[in-house]
PDB file of C-alpha atoms in Angstrom:
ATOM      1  CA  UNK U   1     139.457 113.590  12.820  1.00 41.00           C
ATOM      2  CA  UNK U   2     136.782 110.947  11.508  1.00 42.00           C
ATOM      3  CA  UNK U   3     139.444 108.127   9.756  1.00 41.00           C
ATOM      4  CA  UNK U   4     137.016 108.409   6.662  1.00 39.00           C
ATOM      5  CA  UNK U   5     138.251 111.790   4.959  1.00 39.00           C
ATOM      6  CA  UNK U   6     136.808 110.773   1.371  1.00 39.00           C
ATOM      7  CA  UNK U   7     136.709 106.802   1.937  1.00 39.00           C
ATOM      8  CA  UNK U   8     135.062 106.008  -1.615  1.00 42.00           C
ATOM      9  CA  UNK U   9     137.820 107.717  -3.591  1.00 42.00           C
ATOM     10  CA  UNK U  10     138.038 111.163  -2.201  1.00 42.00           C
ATOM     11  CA  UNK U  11     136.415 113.104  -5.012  1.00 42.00           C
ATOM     12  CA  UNK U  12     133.642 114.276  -2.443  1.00 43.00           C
ATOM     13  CA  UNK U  13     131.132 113.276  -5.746  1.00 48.00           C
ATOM     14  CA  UNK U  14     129.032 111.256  -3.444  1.00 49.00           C
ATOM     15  CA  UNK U  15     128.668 113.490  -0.979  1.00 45.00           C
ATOM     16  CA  UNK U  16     128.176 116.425  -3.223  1.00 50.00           C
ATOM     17  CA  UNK U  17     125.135 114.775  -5.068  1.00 55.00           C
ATOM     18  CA  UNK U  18     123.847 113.892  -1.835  1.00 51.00           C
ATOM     19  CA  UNK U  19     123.524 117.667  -0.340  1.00 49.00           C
ATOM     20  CA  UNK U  20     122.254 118.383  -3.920  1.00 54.00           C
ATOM     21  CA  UNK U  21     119.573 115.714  -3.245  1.00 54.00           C
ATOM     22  CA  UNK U  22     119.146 116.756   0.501  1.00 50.00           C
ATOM     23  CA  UNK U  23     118.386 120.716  -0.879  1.00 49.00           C
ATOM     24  CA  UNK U  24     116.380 119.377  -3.685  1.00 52.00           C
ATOM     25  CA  UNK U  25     114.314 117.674  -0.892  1.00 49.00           C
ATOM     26  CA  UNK U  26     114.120 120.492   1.697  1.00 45.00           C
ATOM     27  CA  UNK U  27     112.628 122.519  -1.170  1.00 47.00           C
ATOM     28  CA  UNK U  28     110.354 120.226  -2.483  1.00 50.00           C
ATOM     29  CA  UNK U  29     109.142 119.583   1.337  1.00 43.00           C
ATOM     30  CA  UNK U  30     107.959 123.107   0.951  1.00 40.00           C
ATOM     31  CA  UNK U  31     106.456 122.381  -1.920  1.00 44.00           C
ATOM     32  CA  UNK U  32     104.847 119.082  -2.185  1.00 46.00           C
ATOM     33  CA  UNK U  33     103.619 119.240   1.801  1.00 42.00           C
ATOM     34  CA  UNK U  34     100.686 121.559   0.613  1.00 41.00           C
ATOM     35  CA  UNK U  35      99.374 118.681  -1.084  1.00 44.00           C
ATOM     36  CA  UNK U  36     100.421 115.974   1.089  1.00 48.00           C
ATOM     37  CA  UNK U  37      98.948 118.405   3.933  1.00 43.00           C
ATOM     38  CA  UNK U  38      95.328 118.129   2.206  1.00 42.00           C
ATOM     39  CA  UNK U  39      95.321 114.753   1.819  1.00 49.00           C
ATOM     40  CA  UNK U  40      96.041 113.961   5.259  1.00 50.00           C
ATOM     41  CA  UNK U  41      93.342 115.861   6.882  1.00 52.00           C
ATOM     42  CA  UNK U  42      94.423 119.908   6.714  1.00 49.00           C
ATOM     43  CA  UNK U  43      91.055 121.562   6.561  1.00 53.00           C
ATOM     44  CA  UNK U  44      92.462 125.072   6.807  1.00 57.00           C
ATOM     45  CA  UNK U  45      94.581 127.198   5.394  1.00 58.00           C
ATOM     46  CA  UNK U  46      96.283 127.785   9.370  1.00 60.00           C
ATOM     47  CA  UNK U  47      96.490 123.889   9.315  1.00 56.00           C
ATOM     48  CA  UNK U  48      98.320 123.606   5.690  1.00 58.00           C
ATOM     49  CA  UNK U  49     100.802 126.182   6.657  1.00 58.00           C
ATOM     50  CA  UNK U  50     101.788 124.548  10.013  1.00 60.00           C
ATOM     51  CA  UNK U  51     102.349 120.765   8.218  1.00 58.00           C
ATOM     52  CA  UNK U  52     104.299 122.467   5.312  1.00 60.00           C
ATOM     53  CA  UNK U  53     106.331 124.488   8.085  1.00 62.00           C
ATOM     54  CA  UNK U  54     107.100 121.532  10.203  1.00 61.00           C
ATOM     55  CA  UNK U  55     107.951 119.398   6.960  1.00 74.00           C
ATOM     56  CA  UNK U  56     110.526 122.070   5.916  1.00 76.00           C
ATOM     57  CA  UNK U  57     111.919 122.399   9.336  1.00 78.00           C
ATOM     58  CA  UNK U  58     112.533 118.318   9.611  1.00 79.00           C
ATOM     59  CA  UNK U  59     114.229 118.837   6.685  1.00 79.00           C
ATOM     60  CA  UNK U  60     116.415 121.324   7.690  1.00 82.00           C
ATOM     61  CA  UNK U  61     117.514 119.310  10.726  1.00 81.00           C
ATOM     62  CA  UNK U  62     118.206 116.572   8.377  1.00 80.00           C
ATOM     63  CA  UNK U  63     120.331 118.285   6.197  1.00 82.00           C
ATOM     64  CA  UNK U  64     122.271 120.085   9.162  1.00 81.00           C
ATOM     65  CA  UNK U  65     122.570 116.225  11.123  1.00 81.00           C
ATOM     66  CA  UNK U  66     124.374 115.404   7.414  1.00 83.00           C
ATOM     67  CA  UNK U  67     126.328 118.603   7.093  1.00 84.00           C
ATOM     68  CA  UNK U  68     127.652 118.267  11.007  1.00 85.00           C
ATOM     69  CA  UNK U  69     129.081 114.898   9.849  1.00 82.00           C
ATOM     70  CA  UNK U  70     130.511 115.884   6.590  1.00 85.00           C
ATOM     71  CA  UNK U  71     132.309 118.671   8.288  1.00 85.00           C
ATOM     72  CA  UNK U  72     134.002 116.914  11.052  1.00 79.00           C
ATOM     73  CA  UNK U  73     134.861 113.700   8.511  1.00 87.00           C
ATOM     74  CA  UNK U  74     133.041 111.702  11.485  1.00 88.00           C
ATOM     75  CA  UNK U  75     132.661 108.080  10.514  1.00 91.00           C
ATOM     76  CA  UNK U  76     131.562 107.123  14.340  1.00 93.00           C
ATOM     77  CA  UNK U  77     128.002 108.393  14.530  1.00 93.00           C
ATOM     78  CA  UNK U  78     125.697 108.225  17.687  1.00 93.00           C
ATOM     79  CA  UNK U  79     122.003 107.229  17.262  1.00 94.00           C
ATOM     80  CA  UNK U  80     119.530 108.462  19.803  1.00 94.00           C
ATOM     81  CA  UNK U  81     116.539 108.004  21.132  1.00 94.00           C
ATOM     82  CA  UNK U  82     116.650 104.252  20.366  1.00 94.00           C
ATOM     83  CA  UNK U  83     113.757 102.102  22.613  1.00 93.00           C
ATOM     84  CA  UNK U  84     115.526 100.626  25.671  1.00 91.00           C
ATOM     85  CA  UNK U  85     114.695  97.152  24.459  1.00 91.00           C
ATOM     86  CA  UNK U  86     116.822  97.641  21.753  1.00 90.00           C
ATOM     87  CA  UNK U  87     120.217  95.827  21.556  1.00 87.00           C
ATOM     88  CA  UNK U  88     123.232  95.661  19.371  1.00 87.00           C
ATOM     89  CA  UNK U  89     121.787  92.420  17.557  1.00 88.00           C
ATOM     90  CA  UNK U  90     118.573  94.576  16.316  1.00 91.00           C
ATOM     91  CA  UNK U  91     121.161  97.628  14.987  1.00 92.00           C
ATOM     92  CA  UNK U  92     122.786  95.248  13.691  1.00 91.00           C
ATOM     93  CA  UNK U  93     119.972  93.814  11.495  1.00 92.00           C
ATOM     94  CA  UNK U  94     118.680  97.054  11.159  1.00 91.00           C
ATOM     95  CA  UNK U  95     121.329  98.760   9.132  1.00 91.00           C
ATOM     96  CA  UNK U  96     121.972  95.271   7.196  1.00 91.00           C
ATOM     97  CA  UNK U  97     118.544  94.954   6.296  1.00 91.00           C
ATOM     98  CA  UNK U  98     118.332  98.678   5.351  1.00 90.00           C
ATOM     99  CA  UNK U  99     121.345  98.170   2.449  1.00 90.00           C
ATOM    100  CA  UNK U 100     123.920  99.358   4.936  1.00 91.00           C
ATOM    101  CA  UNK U 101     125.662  95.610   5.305  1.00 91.00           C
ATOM    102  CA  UNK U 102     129.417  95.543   4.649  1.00 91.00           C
ATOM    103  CA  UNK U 103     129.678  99.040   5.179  1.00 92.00           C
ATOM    104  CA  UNK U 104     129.997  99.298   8.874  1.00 93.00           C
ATOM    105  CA  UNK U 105     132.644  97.803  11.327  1.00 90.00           C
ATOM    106  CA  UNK U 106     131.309  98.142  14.912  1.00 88.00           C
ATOM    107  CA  UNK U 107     128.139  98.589  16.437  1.00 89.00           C
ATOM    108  CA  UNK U 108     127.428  99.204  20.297  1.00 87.00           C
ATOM    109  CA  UNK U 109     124.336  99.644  21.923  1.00 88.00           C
ATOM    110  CA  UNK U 110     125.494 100.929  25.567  1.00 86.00           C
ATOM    111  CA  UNK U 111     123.351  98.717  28.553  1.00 81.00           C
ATOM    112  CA  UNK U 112     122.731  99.344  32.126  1.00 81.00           C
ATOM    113  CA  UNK U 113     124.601  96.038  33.513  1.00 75.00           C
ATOM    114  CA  UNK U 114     122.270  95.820  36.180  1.00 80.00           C
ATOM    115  CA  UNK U 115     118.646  95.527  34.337  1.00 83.00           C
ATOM    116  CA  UNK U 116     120.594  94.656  31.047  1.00 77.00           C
ATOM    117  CA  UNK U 117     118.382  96.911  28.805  1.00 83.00           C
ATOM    118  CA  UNK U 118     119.521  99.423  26.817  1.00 84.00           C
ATOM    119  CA  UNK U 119     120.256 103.036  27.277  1.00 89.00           C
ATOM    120  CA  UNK U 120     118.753 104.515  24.453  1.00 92.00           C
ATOM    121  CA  UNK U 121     121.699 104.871  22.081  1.00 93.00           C
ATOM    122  CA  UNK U 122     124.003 102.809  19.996  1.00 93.00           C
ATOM    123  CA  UNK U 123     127.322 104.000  18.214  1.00 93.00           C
ATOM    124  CA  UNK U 124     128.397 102.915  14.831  1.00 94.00           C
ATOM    125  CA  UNK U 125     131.360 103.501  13.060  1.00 93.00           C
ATOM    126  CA  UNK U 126     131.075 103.287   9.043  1.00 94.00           C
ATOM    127  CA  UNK U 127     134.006 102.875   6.849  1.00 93.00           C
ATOM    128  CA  UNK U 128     133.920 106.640   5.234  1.00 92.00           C
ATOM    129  CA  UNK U 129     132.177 109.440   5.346  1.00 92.00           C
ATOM    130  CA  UNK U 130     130.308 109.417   2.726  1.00 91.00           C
ATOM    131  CA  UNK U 131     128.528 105.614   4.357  1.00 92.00           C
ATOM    132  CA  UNK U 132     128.060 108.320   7.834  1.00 92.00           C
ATOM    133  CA  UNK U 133     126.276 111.089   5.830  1.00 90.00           C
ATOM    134  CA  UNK U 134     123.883 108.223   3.996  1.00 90.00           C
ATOM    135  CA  UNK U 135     122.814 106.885   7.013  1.00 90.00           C
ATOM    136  CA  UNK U 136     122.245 109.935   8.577  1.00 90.00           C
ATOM    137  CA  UNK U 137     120.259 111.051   5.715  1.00 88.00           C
ATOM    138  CA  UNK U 138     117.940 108.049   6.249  1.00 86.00           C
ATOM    139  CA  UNK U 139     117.718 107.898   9.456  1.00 86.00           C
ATOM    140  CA  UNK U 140     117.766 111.186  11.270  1.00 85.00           C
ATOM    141  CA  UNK U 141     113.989 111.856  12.249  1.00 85.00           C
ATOM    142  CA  UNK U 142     113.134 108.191  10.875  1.00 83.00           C
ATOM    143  CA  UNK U 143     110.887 107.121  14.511  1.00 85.00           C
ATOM    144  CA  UNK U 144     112.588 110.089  16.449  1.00 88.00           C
ATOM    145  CA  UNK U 145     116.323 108.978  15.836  1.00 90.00           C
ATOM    146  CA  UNK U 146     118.449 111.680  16.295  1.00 90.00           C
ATOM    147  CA  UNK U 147     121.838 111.102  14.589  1.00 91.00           C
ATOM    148  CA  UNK U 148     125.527 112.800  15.030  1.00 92.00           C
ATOM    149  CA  UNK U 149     129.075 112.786  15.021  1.00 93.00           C
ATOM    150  CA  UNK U 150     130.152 110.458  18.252  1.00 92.00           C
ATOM    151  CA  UNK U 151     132.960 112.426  20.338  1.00 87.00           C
ATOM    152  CA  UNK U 152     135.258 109.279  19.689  1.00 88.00           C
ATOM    153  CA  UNK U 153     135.969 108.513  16.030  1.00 91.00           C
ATOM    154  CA  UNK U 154     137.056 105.062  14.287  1.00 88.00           C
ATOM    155  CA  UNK U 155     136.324 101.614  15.516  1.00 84.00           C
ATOM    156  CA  UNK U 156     139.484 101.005  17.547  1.00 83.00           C
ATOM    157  CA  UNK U 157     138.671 104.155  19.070  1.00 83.00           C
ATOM    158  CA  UNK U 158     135.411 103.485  20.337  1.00 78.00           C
ATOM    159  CA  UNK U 159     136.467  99.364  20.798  1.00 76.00           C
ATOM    160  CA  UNK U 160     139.178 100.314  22.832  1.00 76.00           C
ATOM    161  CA  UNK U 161     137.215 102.859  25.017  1.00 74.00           C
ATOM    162  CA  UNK U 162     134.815 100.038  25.897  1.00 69.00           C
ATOM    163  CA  UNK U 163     137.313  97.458  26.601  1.00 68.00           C
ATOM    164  CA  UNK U 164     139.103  99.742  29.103  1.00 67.00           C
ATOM    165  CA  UNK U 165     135.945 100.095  30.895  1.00 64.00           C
ATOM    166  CA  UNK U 166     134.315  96.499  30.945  1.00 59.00           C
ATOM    167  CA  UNK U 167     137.740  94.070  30.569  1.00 61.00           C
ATOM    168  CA  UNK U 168     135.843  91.409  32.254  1.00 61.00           C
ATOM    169  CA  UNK U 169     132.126  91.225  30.547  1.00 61.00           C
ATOM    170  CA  UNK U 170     132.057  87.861  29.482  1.00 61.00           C
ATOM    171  CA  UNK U 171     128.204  88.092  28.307  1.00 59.00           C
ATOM    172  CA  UNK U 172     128.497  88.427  24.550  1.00 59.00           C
ATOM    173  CA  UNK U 173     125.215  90.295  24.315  1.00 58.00           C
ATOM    174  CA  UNK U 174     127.094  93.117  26.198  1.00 54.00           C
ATOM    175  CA  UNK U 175     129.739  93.464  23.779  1.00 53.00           C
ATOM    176  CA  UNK U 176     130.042  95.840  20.592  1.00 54.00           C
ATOM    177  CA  UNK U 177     129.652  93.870  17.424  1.00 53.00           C
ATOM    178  CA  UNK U 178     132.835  94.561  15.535  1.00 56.00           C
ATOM    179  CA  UNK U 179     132.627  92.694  12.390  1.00 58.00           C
ATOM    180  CA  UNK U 180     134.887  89.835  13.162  1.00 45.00           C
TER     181      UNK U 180
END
């Protein structure tokens, strides 16, 4: 499906110690958010068990945004709830400046052509699996982004999807980065 399928060497190591990190981290949400939970302001026992609830539940959906990826071998993931002023450029610079340069070939941030703002989403396709499930790790929840598999998988995929649609956009800013 995804045109990842084990990218780094196909062992599935790097994605194995990265569940075992993501259920070492959903437990120790559980754990450590009783203390985190007091020094933030929990006065009562009723509060303490609510933070430490929600803590382990973010990390649930975490670990089932990275698990939905894994399983389909998606390598095109969809970000959501991105700020309307938000454009491919500022992805782009996003995931670079967050270690993630060289490791993804297209970025599109989808823009009403009218207003030319953004819709609130951009798609990225990563060059395995294993780059998909890292970001998603790090981003999922990270200011409300909701991360998953995008229906169309690769870069060519997704480039040639747009280029059917808008064949005569000549405004740069409304085309996907692609890496070349």
């Amino acid at each position: 499906a995804g045109g990842g399928g084990g990218g780094c060497g196909g062992c599935g190591g790097c994605v194995d110690d990265l569940f075992s990190t993501a259920m070492a981290a959903a437990a120790a949400a559980s754990s450590s958010s009783a203390s985190a939970a007091l020094s933030s302001g929990a006065s009562s026992l009723p509060q303490l068990e609510a933070q430490k609830g929600l803590a382990a539940q973010e990390q649930k959906k975490k670990v089932s945004a990275v698990k939905k990826i894994f399983e389909q071998e998606a390598t095109t993931i969809m970000i959501r709830n991105l700020p309307p002023s938000m454009q491919t450029e500022d992805v782009t610079r996003m995931l670079q400046s967050y270690g993630f340069a060289g490791v993804f070939d297209l970025c599109r941030v989808p823009r009403d052509f009218s207003t030319g703002r953004g819709k609130g989403m951009a798609f990225v396709n990563f060059k395995s699996v294993q780059h998909s499930c890292l970001f998603a790790w790090h981003f999922h929840g990270f200011n409300g982004y909701d991360i998953a598999p995008a229906t169309h998988q690769g870069r060519d995929a997704n480039y040639d999807k747009w280029r059917r649609k808008h064949k005569n956009v000549k405004d740069k800013k409304m085309k996907p980065w692609t890496g070349v």
